JSON list of C-alpha atoms in Angstrom, two decimals:
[
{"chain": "A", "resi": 2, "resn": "UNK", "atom": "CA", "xyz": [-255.61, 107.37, -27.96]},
{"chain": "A", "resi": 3, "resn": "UNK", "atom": "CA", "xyz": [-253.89, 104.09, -26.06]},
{"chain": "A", "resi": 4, "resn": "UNK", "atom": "CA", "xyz": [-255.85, 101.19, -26.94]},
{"chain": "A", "resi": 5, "resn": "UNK", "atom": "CA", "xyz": [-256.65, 99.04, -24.37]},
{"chain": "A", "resi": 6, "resn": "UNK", "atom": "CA", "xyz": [-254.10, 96.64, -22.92]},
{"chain": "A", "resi": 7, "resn": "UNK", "atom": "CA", "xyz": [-251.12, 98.71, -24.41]},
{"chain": "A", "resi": 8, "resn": "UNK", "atom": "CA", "xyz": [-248.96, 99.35, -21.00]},
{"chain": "A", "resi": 9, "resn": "UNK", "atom": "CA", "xyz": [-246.21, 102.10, -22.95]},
{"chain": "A", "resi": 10, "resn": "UNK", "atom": "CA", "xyz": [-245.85, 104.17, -26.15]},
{"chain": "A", "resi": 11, "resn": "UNK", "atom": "CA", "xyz": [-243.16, 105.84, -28.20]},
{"chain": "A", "resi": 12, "resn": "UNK", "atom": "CA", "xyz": [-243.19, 109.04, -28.75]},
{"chain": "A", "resi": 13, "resn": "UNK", "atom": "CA", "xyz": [-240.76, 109.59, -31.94]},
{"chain": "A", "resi": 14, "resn": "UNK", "atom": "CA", "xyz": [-239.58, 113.37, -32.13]},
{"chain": "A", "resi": 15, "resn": "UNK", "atom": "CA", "xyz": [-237.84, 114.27, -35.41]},
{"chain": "A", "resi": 16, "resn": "UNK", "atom": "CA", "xyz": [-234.58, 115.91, -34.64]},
{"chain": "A", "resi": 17, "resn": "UNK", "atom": "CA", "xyz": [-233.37, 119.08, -36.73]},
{"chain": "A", "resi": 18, "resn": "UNK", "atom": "CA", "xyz": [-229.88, 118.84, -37.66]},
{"chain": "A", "resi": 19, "resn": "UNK", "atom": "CA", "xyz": [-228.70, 122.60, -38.60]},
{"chain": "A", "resi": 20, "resn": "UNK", "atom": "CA", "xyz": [-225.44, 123.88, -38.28]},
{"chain": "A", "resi": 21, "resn": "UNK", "atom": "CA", "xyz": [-226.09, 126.44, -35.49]},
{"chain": "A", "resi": 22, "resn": "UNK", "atom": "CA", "xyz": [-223.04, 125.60, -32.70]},
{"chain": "A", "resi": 23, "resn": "UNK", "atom": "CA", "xyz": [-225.66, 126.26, -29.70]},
{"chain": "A", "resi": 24, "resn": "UNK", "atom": "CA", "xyz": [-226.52, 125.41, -26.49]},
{"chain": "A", "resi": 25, "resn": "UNK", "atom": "CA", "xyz": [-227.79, 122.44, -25.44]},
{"chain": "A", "resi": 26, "resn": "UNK", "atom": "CA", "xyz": [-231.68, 122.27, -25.85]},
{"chain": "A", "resi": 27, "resn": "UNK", "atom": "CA", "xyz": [-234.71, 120.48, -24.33]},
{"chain": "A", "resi": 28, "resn": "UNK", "atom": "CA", "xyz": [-238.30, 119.45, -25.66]},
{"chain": "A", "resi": 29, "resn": "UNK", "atom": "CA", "xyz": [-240.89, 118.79, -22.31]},
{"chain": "A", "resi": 30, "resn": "UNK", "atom": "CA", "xyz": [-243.39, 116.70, -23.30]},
{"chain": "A", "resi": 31, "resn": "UNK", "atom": "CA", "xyz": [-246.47, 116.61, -20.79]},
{"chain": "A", "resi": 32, "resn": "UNK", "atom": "CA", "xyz": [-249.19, 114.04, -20.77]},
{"chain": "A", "resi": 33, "resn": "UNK", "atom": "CA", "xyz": [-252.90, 115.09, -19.63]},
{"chain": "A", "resi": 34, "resn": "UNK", "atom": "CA", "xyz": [-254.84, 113.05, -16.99]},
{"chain": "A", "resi": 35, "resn": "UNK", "atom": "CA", "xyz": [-255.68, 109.78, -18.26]},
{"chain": "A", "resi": 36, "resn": "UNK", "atom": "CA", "xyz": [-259.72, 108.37, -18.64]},
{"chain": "A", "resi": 37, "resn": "UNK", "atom": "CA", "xyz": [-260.06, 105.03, -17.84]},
{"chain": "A", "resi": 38, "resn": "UNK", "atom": "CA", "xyz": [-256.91, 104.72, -16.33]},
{"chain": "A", "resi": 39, "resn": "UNK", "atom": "CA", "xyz": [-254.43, 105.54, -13.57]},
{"chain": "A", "resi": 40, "resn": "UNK", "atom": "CA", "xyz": [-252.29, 108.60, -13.60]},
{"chain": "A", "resi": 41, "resn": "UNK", "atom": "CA", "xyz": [-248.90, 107.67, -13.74]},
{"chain": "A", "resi": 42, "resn": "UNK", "atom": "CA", "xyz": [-246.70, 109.03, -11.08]},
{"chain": "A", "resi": 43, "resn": "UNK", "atom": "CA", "xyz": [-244.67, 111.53, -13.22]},
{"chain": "A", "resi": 44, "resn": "UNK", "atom": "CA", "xyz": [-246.91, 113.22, -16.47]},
{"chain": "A", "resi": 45, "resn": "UNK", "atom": "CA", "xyz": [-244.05, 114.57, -18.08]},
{"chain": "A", "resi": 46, "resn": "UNK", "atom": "CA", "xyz": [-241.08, 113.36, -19.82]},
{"chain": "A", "resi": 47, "resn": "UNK", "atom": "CA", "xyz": [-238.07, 115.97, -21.07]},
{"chain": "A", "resi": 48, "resn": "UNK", "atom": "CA", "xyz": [-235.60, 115.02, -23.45]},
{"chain": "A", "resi": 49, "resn": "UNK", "atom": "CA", "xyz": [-231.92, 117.16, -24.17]},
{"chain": "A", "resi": 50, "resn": "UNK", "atom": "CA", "xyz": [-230.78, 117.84, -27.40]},
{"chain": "A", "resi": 51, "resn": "UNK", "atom": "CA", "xyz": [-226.98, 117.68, -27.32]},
{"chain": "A", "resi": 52, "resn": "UNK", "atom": "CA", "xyz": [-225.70, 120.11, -30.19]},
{"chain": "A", "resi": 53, "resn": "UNK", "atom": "CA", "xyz": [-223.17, 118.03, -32.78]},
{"chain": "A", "resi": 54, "resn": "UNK", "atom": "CA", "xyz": [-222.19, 121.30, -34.18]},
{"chain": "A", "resi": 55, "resn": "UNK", "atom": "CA", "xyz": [-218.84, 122.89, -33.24]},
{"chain": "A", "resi": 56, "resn": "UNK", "atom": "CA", "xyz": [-217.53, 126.55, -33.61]},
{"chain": "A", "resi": 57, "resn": "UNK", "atom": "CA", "xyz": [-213.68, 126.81, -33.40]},
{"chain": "A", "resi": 58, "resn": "UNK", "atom": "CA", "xyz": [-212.37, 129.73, -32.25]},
{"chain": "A", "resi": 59, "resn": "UNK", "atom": "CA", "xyz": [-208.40, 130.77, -33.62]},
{"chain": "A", "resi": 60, "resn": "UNK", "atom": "CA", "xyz": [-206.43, 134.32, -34.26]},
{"chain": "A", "resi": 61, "resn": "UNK", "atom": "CA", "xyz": [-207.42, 135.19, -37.72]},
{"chain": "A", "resi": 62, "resn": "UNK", "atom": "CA", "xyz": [-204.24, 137.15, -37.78]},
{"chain": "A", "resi": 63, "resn": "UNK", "atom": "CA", "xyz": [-200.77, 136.01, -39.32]},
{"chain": "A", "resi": 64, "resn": "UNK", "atom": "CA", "xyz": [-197.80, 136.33, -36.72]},
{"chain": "A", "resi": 65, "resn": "UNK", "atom": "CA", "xyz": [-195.26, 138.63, -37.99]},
{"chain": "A", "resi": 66, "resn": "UNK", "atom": "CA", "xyz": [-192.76, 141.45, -37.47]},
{"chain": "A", "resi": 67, "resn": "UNK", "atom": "CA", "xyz": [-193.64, 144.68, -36.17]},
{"chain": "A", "resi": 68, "resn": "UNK", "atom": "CA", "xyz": [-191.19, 147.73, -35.84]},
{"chain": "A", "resi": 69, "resn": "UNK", "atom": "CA", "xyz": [-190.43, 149.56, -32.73]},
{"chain": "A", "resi": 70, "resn": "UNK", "atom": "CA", "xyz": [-189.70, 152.83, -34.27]},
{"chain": "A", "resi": 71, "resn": "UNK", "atom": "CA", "xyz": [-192.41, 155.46, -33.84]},
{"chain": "A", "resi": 72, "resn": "UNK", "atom": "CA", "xyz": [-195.06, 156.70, -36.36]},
{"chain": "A", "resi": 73, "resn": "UNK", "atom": "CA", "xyz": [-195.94, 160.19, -37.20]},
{"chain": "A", "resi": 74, "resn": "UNK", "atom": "CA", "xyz": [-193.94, 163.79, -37.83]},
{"chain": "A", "resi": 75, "resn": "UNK", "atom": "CA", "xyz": [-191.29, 165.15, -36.18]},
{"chain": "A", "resi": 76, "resn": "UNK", "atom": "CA", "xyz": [-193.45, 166.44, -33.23]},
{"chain": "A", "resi": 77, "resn": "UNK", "atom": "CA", "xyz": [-196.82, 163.96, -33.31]},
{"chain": "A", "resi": 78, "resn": "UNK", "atom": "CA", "xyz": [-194.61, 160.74, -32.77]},
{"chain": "A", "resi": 79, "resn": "UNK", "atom": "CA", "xyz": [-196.84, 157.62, -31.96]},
{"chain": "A", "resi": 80, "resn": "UNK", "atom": "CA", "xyz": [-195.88, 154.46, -30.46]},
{"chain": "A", "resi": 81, "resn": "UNK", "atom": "CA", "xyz": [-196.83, 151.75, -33.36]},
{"chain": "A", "resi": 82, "resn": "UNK", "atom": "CA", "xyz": [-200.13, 149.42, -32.92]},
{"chain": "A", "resi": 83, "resn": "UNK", "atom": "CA", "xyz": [-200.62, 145.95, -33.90]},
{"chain": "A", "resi": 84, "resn": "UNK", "atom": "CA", "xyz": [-204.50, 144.92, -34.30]},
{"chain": "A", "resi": 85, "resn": "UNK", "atom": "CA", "xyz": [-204.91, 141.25, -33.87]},
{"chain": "A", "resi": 86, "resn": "UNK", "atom": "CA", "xyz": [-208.16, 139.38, -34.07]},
{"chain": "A", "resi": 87, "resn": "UNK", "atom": "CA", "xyz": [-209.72, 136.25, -33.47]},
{"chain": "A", "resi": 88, "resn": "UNK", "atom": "CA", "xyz": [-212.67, 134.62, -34.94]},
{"chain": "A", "resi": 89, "resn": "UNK", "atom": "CA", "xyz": [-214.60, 131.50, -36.06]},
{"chain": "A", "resi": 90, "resn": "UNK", "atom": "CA", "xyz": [-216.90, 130.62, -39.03]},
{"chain": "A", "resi": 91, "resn": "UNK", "atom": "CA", "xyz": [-219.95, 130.83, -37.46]},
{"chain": "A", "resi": 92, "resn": "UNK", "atom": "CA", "xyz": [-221.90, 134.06, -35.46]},
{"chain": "A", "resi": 93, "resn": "UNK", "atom": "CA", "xyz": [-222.24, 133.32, -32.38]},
{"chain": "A", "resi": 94, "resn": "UNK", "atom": "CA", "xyz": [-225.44, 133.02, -30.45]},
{"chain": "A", "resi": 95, "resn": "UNK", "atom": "CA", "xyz": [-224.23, 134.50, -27.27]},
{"chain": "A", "resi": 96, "resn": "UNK", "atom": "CA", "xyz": [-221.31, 136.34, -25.94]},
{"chain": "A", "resi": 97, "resn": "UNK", "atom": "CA", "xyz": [-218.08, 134.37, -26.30]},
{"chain": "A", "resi": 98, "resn": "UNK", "atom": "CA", "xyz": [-215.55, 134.81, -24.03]},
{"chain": "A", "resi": 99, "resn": "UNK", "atom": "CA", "xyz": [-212.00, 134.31, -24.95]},
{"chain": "A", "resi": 100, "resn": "UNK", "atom": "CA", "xyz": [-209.00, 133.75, -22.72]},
{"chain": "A", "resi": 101, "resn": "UNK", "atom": "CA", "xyz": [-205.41, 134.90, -24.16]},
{"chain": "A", "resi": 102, "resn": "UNK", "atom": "CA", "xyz": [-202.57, 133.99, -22.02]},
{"chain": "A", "resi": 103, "resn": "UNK", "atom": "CA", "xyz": [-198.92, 136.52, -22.96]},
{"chain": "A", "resi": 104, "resn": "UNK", "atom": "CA", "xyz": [-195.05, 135.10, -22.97]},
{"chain": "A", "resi": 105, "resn": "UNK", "atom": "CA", "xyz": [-192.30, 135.73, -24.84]},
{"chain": "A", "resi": 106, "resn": "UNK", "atom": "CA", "xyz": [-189.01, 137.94, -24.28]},
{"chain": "A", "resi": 107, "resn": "UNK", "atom": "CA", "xyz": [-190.84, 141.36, -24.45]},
{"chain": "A", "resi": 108, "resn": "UNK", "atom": "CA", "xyz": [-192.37, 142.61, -21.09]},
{"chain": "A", "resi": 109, "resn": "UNK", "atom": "CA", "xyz": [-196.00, 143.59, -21.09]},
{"chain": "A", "resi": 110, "resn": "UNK", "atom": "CA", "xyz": [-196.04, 147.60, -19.94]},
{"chain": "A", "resi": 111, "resn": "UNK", "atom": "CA", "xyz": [-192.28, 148.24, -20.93]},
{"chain": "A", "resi": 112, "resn": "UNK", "atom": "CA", "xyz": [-192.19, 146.66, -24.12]},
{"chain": "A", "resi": 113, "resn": "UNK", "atom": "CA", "xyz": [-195.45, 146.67, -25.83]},
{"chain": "A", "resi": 114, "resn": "UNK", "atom": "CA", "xyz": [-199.23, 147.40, -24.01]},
{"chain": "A", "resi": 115, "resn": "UNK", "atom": "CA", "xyz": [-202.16, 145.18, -24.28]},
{"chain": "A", "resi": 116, "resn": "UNK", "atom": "CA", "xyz": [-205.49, 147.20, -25.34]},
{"chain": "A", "resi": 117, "resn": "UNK", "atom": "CA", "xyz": [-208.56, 146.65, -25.61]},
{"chain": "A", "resi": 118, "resn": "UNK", "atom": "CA", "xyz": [-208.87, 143.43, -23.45]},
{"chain": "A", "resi": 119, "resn": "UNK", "atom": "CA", "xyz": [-210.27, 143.33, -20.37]},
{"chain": "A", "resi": 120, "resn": "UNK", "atom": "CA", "xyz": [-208.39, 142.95, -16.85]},
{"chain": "A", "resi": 121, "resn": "UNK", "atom": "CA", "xyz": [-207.71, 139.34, -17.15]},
{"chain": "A", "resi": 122, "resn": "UNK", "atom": "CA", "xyz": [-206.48, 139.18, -20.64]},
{"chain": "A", "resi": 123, "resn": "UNK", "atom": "CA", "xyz": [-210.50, 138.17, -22.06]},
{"chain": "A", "resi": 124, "resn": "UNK", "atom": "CA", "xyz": [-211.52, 139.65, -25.50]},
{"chain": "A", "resi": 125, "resn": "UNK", "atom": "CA", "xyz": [-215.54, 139.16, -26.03]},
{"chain": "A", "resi": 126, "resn": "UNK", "atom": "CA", "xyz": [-216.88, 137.95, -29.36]},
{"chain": "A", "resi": 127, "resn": "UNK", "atom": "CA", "xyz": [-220.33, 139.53, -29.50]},
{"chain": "A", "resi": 128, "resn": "UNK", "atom": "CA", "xyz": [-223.50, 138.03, -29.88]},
{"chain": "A", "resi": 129, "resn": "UNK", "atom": "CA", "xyz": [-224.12, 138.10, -33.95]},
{"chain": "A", "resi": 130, "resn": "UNK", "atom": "CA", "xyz": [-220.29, 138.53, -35.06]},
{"chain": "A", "resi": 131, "resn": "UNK", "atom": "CA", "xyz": [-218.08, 135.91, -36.01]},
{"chain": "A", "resi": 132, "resn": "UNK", "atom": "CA", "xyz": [-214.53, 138.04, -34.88]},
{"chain": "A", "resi": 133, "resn": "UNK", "atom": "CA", "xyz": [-213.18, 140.72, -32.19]},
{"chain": "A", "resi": 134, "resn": "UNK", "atom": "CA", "xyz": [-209.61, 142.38, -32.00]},
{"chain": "A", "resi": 135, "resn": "UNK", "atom": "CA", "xyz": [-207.55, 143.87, -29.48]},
{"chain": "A", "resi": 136, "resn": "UNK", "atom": "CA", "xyz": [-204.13, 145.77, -30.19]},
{"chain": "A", "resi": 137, "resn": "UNK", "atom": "CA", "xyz": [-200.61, 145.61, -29.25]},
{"chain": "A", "resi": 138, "resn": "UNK", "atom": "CA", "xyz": [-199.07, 149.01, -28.56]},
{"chain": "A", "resi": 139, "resn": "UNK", "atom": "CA", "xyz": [-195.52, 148.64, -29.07]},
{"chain": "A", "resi": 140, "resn": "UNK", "atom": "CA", "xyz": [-193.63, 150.96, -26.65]},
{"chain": "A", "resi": 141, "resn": "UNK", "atom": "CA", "xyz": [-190.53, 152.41, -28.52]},
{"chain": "A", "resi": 142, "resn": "UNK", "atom": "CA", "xyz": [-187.32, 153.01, -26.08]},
{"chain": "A", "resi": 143, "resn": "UNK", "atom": "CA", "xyz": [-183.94, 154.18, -27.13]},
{"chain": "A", "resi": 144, "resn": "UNK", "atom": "CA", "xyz": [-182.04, 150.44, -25.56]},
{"chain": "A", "resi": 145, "resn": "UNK", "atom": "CA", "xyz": [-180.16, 148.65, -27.74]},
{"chain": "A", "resi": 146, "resn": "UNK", "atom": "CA", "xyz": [-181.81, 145.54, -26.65]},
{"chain": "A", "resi": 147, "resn": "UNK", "atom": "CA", "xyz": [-182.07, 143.30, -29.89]},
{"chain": "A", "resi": 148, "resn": "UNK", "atom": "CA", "xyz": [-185.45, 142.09, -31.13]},
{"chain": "A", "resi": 149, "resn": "UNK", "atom": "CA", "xyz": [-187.98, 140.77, -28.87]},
{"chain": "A", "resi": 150, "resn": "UNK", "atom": "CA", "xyz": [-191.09, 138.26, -28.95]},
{"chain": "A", "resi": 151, "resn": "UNK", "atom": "CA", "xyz": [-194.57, 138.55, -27.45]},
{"chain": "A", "resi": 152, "resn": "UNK", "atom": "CA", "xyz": [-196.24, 135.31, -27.90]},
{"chain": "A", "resi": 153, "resn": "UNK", "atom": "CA", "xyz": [-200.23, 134.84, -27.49]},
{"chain": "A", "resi": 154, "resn": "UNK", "atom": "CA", "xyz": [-202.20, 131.89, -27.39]},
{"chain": "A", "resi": 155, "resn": "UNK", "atom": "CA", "xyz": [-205.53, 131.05, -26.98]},
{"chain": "A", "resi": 156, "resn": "UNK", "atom": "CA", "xyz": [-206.28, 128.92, -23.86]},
{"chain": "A", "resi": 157, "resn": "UNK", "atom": "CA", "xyz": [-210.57, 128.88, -23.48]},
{"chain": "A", "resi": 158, "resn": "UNK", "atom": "CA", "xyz": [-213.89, 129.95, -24.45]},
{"chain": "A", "resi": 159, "resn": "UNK", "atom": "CA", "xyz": [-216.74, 130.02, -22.49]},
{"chain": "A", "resi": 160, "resn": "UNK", "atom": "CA", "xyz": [-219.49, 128.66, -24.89]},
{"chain": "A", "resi": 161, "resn": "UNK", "atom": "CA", "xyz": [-220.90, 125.43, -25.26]},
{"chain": "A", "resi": 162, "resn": "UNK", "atom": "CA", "xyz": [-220.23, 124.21, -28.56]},
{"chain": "A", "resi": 163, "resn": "UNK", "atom": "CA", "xyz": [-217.24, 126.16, -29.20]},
{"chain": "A", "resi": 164, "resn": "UNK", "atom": "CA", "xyz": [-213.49, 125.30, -29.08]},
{"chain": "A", "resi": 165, "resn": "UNK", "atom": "CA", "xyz": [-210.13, 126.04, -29.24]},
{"chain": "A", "resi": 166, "resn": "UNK", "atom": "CA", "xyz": [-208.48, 125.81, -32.68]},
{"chain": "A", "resi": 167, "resn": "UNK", "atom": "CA", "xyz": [-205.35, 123.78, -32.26]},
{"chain": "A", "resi": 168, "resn": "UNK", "atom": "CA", "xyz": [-203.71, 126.32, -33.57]},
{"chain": "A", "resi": 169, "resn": "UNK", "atom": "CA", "xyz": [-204.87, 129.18, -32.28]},
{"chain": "A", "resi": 170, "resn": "UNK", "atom": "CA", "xyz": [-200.97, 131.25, -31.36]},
{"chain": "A", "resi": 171, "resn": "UNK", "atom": "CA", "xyz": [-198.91, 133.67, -32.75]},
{"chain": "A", "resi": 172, "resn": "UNK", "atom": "CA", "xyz": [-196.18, 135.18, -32.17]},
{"chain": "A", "resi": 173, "resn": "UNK", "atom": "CA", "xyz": [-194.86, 138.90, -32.69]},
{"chain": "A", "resi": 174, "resn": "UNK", "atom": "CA", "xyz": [-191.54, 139.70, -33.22]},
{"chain": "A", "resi": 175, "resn": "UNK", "atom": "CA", "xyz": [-190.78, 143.55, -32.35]},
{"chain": "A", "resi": 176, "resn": "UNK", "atom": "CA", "xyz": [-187.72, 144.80, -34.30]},
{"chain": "A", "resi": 177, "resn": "UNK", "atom": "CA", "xyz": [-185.37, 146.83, -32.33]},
{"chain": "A", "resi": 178, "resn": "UNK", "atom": "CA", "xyz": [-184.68, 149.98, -33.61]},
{"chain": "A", "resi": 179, "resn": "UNK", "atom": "CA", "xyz": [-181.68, 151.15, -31.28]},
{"chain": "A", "resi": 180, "resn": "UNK", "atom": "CA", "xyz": [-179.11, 149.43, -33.75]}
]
């Protein structure tokens, strides 16, 4: 109830601080038709909740050497993989999608092959997990060619609330084997 000649109210809303790094969020508040008084032009007021919490995503795996020689007997030889993964301290509340950019001295399809990432280079953190990984298949090739680096790095994620670790690269270093 507005007693008479008040012209405005406050309407205080207590604010939940978790630690949830979500989406930004809005409250609608909607006010009925008035007795005894005019209907203001608008009967609704909506407030945002900007989320303070933030979800850094970084590779959870160490850089490091890998071997080009194959795996495996004489006659079931296998060209080595490298899982590497990503991931952040909290689950996240929706798909995450994370962009990896490649460099380095090694060459992408004659050196080593990218799996499990999608056609741009994206690896998806699922809704409810806190990592993902995608492997390097190093290719194994009889050139003396000394070793060779792939370097990754983390460039974006597509959630609100979520960022980049500053250090969020590695690098790889595949040891030639054609000594």
């Amino acid at each position: 109830v507005i007693p008479p000649s008040i012209t405005s109210l406050r309407l205080r809303l207590p604010i939940v601080n978790d630690s949830l790094a979500e989406n930004a969020e809005t409250i609608t508040a909607a006010f009925s038709v008035p007795s005894g008084a005019l209907q203001a032009p608008s009967n609704t007021a909506t407030v945002s909740i900007n989320d303070n919490d933030q979800n850094a995503v970084a590779f959870t795996t160490a850089s490091g050497n890998i071997s080009e020689a194959r795996t495996g007997g004489l006659f079931q030889r296998k060209n080595r993989l490298q899982t590497v993964s990503v991931g952040m301290a909290q689950a996240a509340t929706r798909d995450i999608n994370v962009a990896i950019v490649f460099g380095g001295t090694a060459k992408s399809g004659v050196d080593y092959r990218l799996l499990d990432l999608d056609a741009k280079g994206g690896l998806i953190i699922r809704k409810g997990n806190k990592t993902a990984s995608f492997r390097l298949e190093i290719i194994s090739d009889s050139a003396f060619e000394g070793d060779e680096t792939i370097k990754a790095a983390i460039i974006a994620v597509t959630a609100p609330g979520t960022l980049v670790n500053p250090a969020s690269t590695r690098e790889f270093k595949i040891l030639d084997d054609d000594k």
